[in-house]
mmCIF file of C-alpha atoms in Angstrom:
data_model
loop_
_atom_site.group_PDB
_atom_site.id
_atom_site.type_symbol
_atom_site.label_atom_id
_atom_site.label_comp_id
_atom_site.label_asym_id
_atom_site.label_seq_id
_atom_site.Cartn_x
_atom_site.Cartn_y
_atom_site.Cartn_z
ATOM 1 C CA UNK A 1 225.949 58.896 -10.103
ATOM 2 C CA UNK A 2 228.277 57.514 -12.689
ATOM 3 C CA UNK A 3 229.992 54.824 -12.476
ATOM 4 C CA UNK A 4 232.613 55.650 -14.935
ATOM 5 C CA UNK A 5 235.580 57.977 -15.501
ATOM 6 C CA UNK A 6 236.254 59.166 -18.996
ATOM 7 C CA UNK A 7 239.419 60.840 -19.696
ATOM 8 C CA UNK A 8 239.845 63.428 -21.454
ATOM 9 C CA UNK A 9 236.388 64.922 -21.031
ATOM 10 C CA UNK A 10 237.417 66.465 -24.402
ATOM 11 C CA UNK A 11 239.413 65.956 -27.642
ATOM 12 C CA UNK A 12 240.330 67.872 -30.540
ATOM 13 C CA UNK A 13 242.732 65.921 -32.910
ATOM 14 C CA UNK A 14 242.993 66.428 -36.929
ATOM 15 C CA UNK A 15 241.310 64.522 -38.902
ATOM 16 C CA UNK A 16 244.348 60.677 -39.983
ATOM 17 C CA UNK A 17 245.142 61.283 -36.566
ATOM 18 C CA UNK A 18 244.676 59.402 -33.237
ATOM 19 C CA UNK A 19 242.338 59.708 -31.121
ATOM 20 C CA UNK A 20 242.287 57.444 -27.821
ATOM 21 C CA UNK A 21 239.291 57.626 -25.198
ATOM 22 C CA UNK A 22 239.595 56.205 -21.564
ATOM 23 C CA UNK A 23 237.303 55.406 -18.977
ATOM 24 C CA UNK A 24 237.567 53.924 -15.746
ATOM 25 C CA UNK A 25 234.549 52.825 -13.154
ATOM 26 C CA UNK A 26 234.296 51.065 -9.155
ATOM 27 C CA UNK A 27 233.038 47.404 -9.429
ATOM 28 C CA UNK A 28 233.277 44.458 -11.398
ATOM 29 C CA UNK A 29 231.684 43.599 -14.782
ATOM 30 C CA UNK A 30 229.732 41.334 -16.615
ATOM 31 C CA UNK A 31 231.422 43.974 -19.701
ATOM 32 C CA UNK A 32 231.843 47.372 -20.517
ATOM 33 C CA UNK A 33 230.730 48.633 -23.963
ATOM 34 C CA UNK A 34 230.933 51.890 -25.993
ATOM 35 C CA UNK A 35 229.169 53.794 -27.708
ATOM 36 C CA UNK A 36 229.190 57.048 -29.834
ATOM 37 C CA UNK A 37 226.600 59.737 -29.289
ATOM 38 C CA UNK A 38 226.537 62.296 -31.992
ATOM 39 C CA UNK A 39 224.672 65.823 -31.310
ATOM 40 C CA UNK A 40 222.176 64.812 -28.393
ATOM 41 C CA UNK A 41 220.532 62.605 -31.323
ATOM 42 C CA UNK A 42 220.544 58.751 -29.775
ATOM 43 C CA UNK A 43 223.539 56.408 -29.082
ATOM 44 C CA UNK A 44 224.695 54.282 -30.910
ATOM 45 C CA UNK A 45 226.557 50.853 -30.126
ATOM 46 C CA UNK A 46 229.868 50.550 -30.790
ATOM 47 C CA UNK A 47 232.249 47.516 -29.243
ATOM 48 C CA UNK A 48 231.525 45.417 -25.942
ATOM 49 C CA UNK A 49 233.911 43.856 -24.820
ATOM 50 C CA UNK A 50 233.522 40.947 -21.862
ATOM 51 C CA UNK A 51 235.924 40.109 -18.285
ATOM 52 C CA UNK A 52 237.281 37.483 -19.290
ATOM 53 C CA UNK A 53 238.491 39.529 -22.682
ATOM 54 C CA UNK A 54 241.203 42.079 -22.580
ATOM 55 C CA UNK A 55 241.856 42.810 -26.272
ATOM 56 C CA UNK A 56 238.857 43.780 -28.811
ATOM 57 C CA UNK A 57 239.107 44.807 -33.101
ATOM 58 C CA UNK A 58 236.491 46.632 -34.309
ATOM 59 C CA UNK A 59 237.157 48.468 -37.663
ATOM 60 C CA UNK A 60 239.070 51.317 -37.164
ATOM 61 C CA UNK A 61 237.973 51.394 -33.616
ATOM 62 C CA UNK A 62 240.350 48.856 -31.037
ATOM 63 C CA UNK A 63 238.953 48.512 -27.107
ATOM 64 C CA UNK A 64 241.318 47.421 -24.201
ATOM 65 C CA UNK A 65 239.897 46.260 -20.392
ATOM 66 C CA UNK A 66 242.805 45.581 -18.084
ATOM 67 C CA UNK A 67 239.981 44.682 -15.043
ATOM 68 C CA UNK A 68 242.894 44.927 -12.497
ATOM 69 C CA UNK A 69 243.237 48.375 -12.808
ATOM 70 C CA UNK A 70 239.344 49.321 -13.467
ATOM 71 C CA UNK A 71 240.380 50.802 -16.634
ATOM 72 C CA UNK A 72 239.688 50.004 -20.421
ATOM 73 C CA UNK A 73 240.170 51.957 -23.813
ATOM 74 C CA UNK A 74 238.385 53.156 -26.609
ATOM 75 C CA UNK A 75 241.402 53.538 -29.816
ATOM 76 C CA UNK A 76 240.222 54.934 -33.322
ATOM 77 C CA UNK A 77 242.472 54.830 -35.186
ATOM 78 C CA UNK A 78 243.411 57.425 -39.049
ATOM 79 C CA UNK A 79 239.837 59.239 -37.821
ATOM 80 C CA UNK A 80 237.952 61.024 -40.070
ATOM 81 C CA UNK A 81 235.536 64.148 -39.909
ATOM 82 C CA UNK A 82 232.246 61.750 -39.130
ATOM 83 C CA UNK A 83 234.047 60.269 -35.896
ATOM 84 C CA UNK A 84 233.161 63.628 -34.734
ATOM 85 C CA UNK A 85 231.171 62.972 -31.682
ATOM 86 C CA UNK A 86 231.025 62.136 -28.013
ATOM 87 C CA UNK A 87 232.106 58.893 -27.199
ATOM 88 C CA UNK A 88 230.532 56.880 -24.126
ATOM 89 C CA UNK A 89 231.449 54.225 -21.920
ATOM 90 C CA UNK A 90 228.882 51.977 -20.170
ATOM 91 C CA UNK A 91 229.589 48.859 -17.368
ATOM 92 C CA UNK A 92 226.694 46.199 -17.605
ATOM 93 C CA UNK A 93 227.450 44.608 -13.826
ATOM 94 C CA UNK A 94 224.940 42.026 -13.387
ATOM 95 C CA UNK A 95 221.029 43.987 -13.225
ATOM 96 C CA UNK A 96 220.213 44.865 -16.475
ATOM 97 C CA UNK A 97 220.889 48.062 -16.718
ATOM 98 C CA UNK A 98 223.825 50.016 -17.965
ATOM 99 C CA UNK A 99 225.575 52.382 -15.879
ATOM 100 C CA UNK A 100 227.770 55.183 -17.997
ATOM 101 C CA UNK A 101 230.776 57.440 -18.287
ATOM 102 C CA UNK A 102 230.170 61.590 -18.545
ATOM 103 C CA UNK A 103 231.560 60.874 -21.850
ATOM 104 C CA UNK A 104 234.083 62.423 -24.104
ATOM 105 C CA UNK A 105 233.430 64.387 -27.667
ATOM 106 C CA UNK A 106 235.687 64.246 -29.652
ATOM 107 C CA UNK A 107 236.591 67.336 -32.298
ATOM 108 C CA UNK A 108 238.026 65.534 -35.499
ATOM 109 C CA UNK A 109 239.494 69.027 -37.890
ATOM 110 C CA UNK A 110 239.712 68.270 -41.289
ATOM 111 C CA UNK B 1 214.782 45.506 -39.597
ATOM 112 C CA UNK B 2 213.602 48.669 -38.773
ATOM 113 C CA UNK B 3 215.249 50.621 -35.106
ATOM 114 C CA UNK B 4 213.780 51.824 -32.200
ATOM 115 C CA UNK B 5 211.439 54.329 -32.336
ATOM 116 C CA UNK B 6 210.255 56.460 -30.116
ATOM 117 C CA UNK B 7 207.848 59.674 -30.204
ATOM 118 C CA UNK B 8 207.261 62.295 -30.071
ATOM 119 C CA UNK B 9 210.733 63.670 -31.218
ATOM 120 C CA UNK B 10 210.585 66.457 -29.637
ATOM 121 C CA UNK B 11 208.205 68.208 -26.619
ATOM 122 C CA UNK B 12 207.059 70.889 -25.183
ATOM 123 C CA UNK B 13 205.282 71.189 -22.152
ATOM 124 C CA UNK B 14 203.977 73.417 -19.240
ATOM 125 C CA UNK B 15 205.300 73.230 -15.366
ATOM 126 C CA UNK B 16 202.804 69.913 -13.115
ATOM 127 C CA UNK B 17 201.531 68.803 -16.341
ATOM 128 C CA UNK B 18 201.854 65.546 -17.230
ATOM 129 C CA UNK B 19 203.541 63.493 -20.714
ATOM 130 C CA UNK B 20 203.446 60.552 -22.030
ATOM 131 C CA UNK B 21 206.406 58.970 -24.181
ATOM 132 C CA UNK B 22 206.560 56.358 -26.496
ATOM 133 C CA UNK B 23 208.877 54.177 -27.837
ATOM 134 C CA UNK B 24 209.040 50.934 -30.491
ATOM 135 C CA UNK B 25 212.128 48.004 -30.047
ATOM 136 C CA UNK B 26 213.683 46.331 -32.219
ATOM 137 C CA UNK B 27 210.935 43.642 -33.831
ATOM 138 C CA UNK B 28 211.526 40.416 -31.429
ATOM 139 C CA UNK B 29 213.663 42.071 -28.632
ATOM 140 C CA UNK B 30 211.707 41.437 -25.531
ATOM 141 C CA UNK B 31 213.255 44.042 -22.645
ATOM 142 C CA UNK B 32 212.965 48.002 -23.213
ATOM 143 C CA UNK B 33 214.804 50.677 -20.831
ATOM 144 C CA UNK B 34 214.858 54.012 -20.703
ATOM 145 C CA UNK B 35 217.927 56.501 -19.874
ATOM 146 C CA UNK B 36 217.237 60.435 -18.867
ATOM 147 C CA UNK B 37 219.672 62.589 -20.175
ATOM 148 C CA UNK B 38 221.404 65.759 -19.243
ATOM 149 C CA UNK B 39 224.016 67.670 -19.134
ATOM 150 C CA UNK B 40 224.812 68.156 -15.495
ATOM 151 C CA UNK B 41 224.281 64.198 -14.506
ATOM 152 C CA UNK B 42 224.556 62.616 -17.601
ATOM 153 C CA UNK B 43 223.003 59.227 -18.419
ATOM 154 C CA UNK B 44 221.197 57.680 -16.133
ATOM 155 C CA UNK B 45 218.629 55.035 -15.281
ATOM 156 C CA UNK B 46 215.424 55.117 -15.180
ATOM 157 C CA UNK B 47 214.157 51.865 -15.675
ATOM 158 C CA UNK B 48 213.198 48.529 -17.241
ATOM 159 C CA UNK B 49 211.199 46.213 -18.298
ATOM 160 C CA UNK B 50 210.913 42.949 -19.728
ATOM 161 C CA UNK B 51 207.708 41.215 -20.335
ATOM 162 C CA UNK B 52 205.997 43.609 -19.698
ATOM 163 C CA UNK B 53 207.029 43.550 -15.880
ATOM 164 C CA UNK B 54 209.928 46.027 -14.241
ATOM 165 C CA UNK B 55 212.522 44.452 -13.860
ATOM 166 C CA UNK B 56 214.403 46.760 -12.113
ATOM 167 C CA UNK B 57 214.470 50.959 -11.714
ATOM 168 C CA UNK B 58 216.263 53.357 -11.068
ATOM 169 C CA UNK B 59 217.049 56.431 -7.988
ATOM 170 C CA UNK B 60 213.922 58.038 -9.593
ATOM 171 C CA UNK B 61 210.892 59.220 -8.064
ATOM 172 C CA UNK B 62 207.766 57.834 -8.152
ATOM 173 C CA UNK B 63 206.478 61.003 -10.945
ATOM 174 C CA UNK B 64 208.387 58.454 -13.068
ATOM 175 C CA UNK B 65 206.041 55.160 -14.219
ATOM 176 C CA UNK B 66 206.320 53.642 -17.049
ATOM 177 C CA UNK B 67 204.746 50.286 -18.505
ATOM 178 C CA UNK B 68 205.743 48.064 -21.475
ATOM 179 C CA UNK B 69 202.662 45.534 -23.239
ATOM 180 C CA UNK B 70 202.717 42.274 -24.785
ATOM 181 C CA UNK B 71 203.934 43.803 -28.253
ATOM 182 C CA UNK B 72 207.180 45.358 -26.041
ATOM 183 C CA UNK B 73 206.270 48.548 -27.110
ATOM 184 C CA UNK B 74 206.175 51.144 -23.575
ATOM 185 C CA UNK B 75 205.872 54.665 -22.707
ATOM 186 C CA UNK B 76 206.901 55.699 -19.553
ATOM 187 C CA UNK B 77 204.804 58.685 -18.073
ATOM 188 C CA UNK B 78 206.150 61.929 -16.129
ATOM 189 C CA UNK B 79 203.191 63.361 -14.004
ATOM 190 C CA UNK B 80 203.731 66.801 -11.861
ATOM 191 C CA UNK B 81 206.484 68.481 -14.112
ATOM 192 C CA UNK B 82 209.577 69.899 -13.131
ATOM 193 C CA UNK B 83 211.708 72.073 -14.569
ATOM 194 C CA UNK B 84 213.971 70.280 -14.589
ATOM 195 C CA UNK B 85 212.367 66.962 -15.542
ATOM 196 C CA UNK B 86 213.711 69.125 -18.796
ATOM 197 C CA UNK B 87 215.877 66.489 -20.788
ATOM 198 C CA UNK B 88 216.437 63.628 -23.977
ATOM 199 C CA UNK B 89 214.694 60.751 -22.720
ATOM 200 C CA UNK B 90 216.608 57.706 -24.202
ATOM 201 C CA UNK B 91 214.430 54.135 -25.064
ATOM 202 C CA UNK B 92 216.691 51.183 -25.852
ATOM 203 C CA UNK B 93 216.252 47.687 -27.013
ATOM 204 C CA UNK B 94 217.473 44.701 -25.707
ATOM 205 C CA UNK B 95 217.039 40.515 -26.541
ATOM 206 C CA UNK B 96 216.862 39.975 -23.451
ATOM 207 C CA UNK B 97 217.924 43.256 -21.424
ATOM 208 C CA UNK B 98 220.481 41.320 -19.886
ATOM 209 C CA UNK B 99 223.209 43.450 -21.339
ATOM 210 C CA UNK B 100 225.055 40.485 -23.652
ATOM 211 C CA UNK B 101 224.735 41.595 -26.660
ATOM 212 C CA UNK B 102 225.146 45.466 -26.622
ATOM 213 C CA UNK B 103 221.668 47.894 -26.166
ATOM 214 C CA UNK B 104 219.509 50.386 -29.492
ATOM 215 C CA UNK B 105 219.483 52.761 -28.923
ATOM 216 C CA UNK B 106 216.035 55.156 -30.374
ATOM 217 C CA UNK B 107 216.839 59.066 -31.368
ATOM 218 C CA UNK B 108 215.395 60.047 -28.076
ATOM 219 C CA UNK B 109 213.049 62.718 -27.156
ATOM 220 C CA UNK B 110 213.358 65.954 -26.293
ATOM 221 C CA UNK B 111 211.479 67.279 -23.537
ATOM 222 C CA UNK B 112 210.881 70.660 -22.261
ATOM 223 C CA UNK B 113 209.552 71.614 -19.468
ATOM 224 C CA UNK B 114 208.641 75.861 -19.185
#
């Protein structure tokens, strides 16, 4: 079963706009990670936020974590066509595994 | 440095056959995890190996098995293939498998069972 629920399932925006994806999870976590997947290929690790952190930045990415609400958001600023992909949140709960959400399919229109 | 290498990239098998997939982790990484991705179930954890020992296993039938060699390379095997085993199989490596630094994934093996 999937731990994370992502919202929206699909998002289509114009190039240059910001994209926000949300993730909710059910149990306490050690950290939460975001991954990108292009066209059914492998996952690319984007950013990791630990349970004691509230916000983290990496280039055009900003991730927030609210452990009281068991939710996280990923913001991509100034989107580009190359950002078109599926984005997954994954929680790490102490065992040696990630539990993934169903993903958000992001389309950037030129 | 080289990334995670999975072979083969594509595979077509017939129901009832068995298949072996291979994964070479990043040099120095001792943990290898396997995930199955399907449109219906999404990404699901299969198992994780560290220093040749299976430390964790997902909710998959015994037809799914794996192993890790002393050089950290890992193989997974699926016996008596079923149509529902058609999926993208992803391998991920990490230094210690505790997720503290994220995982590096391979490009996957797309298995089609006919």
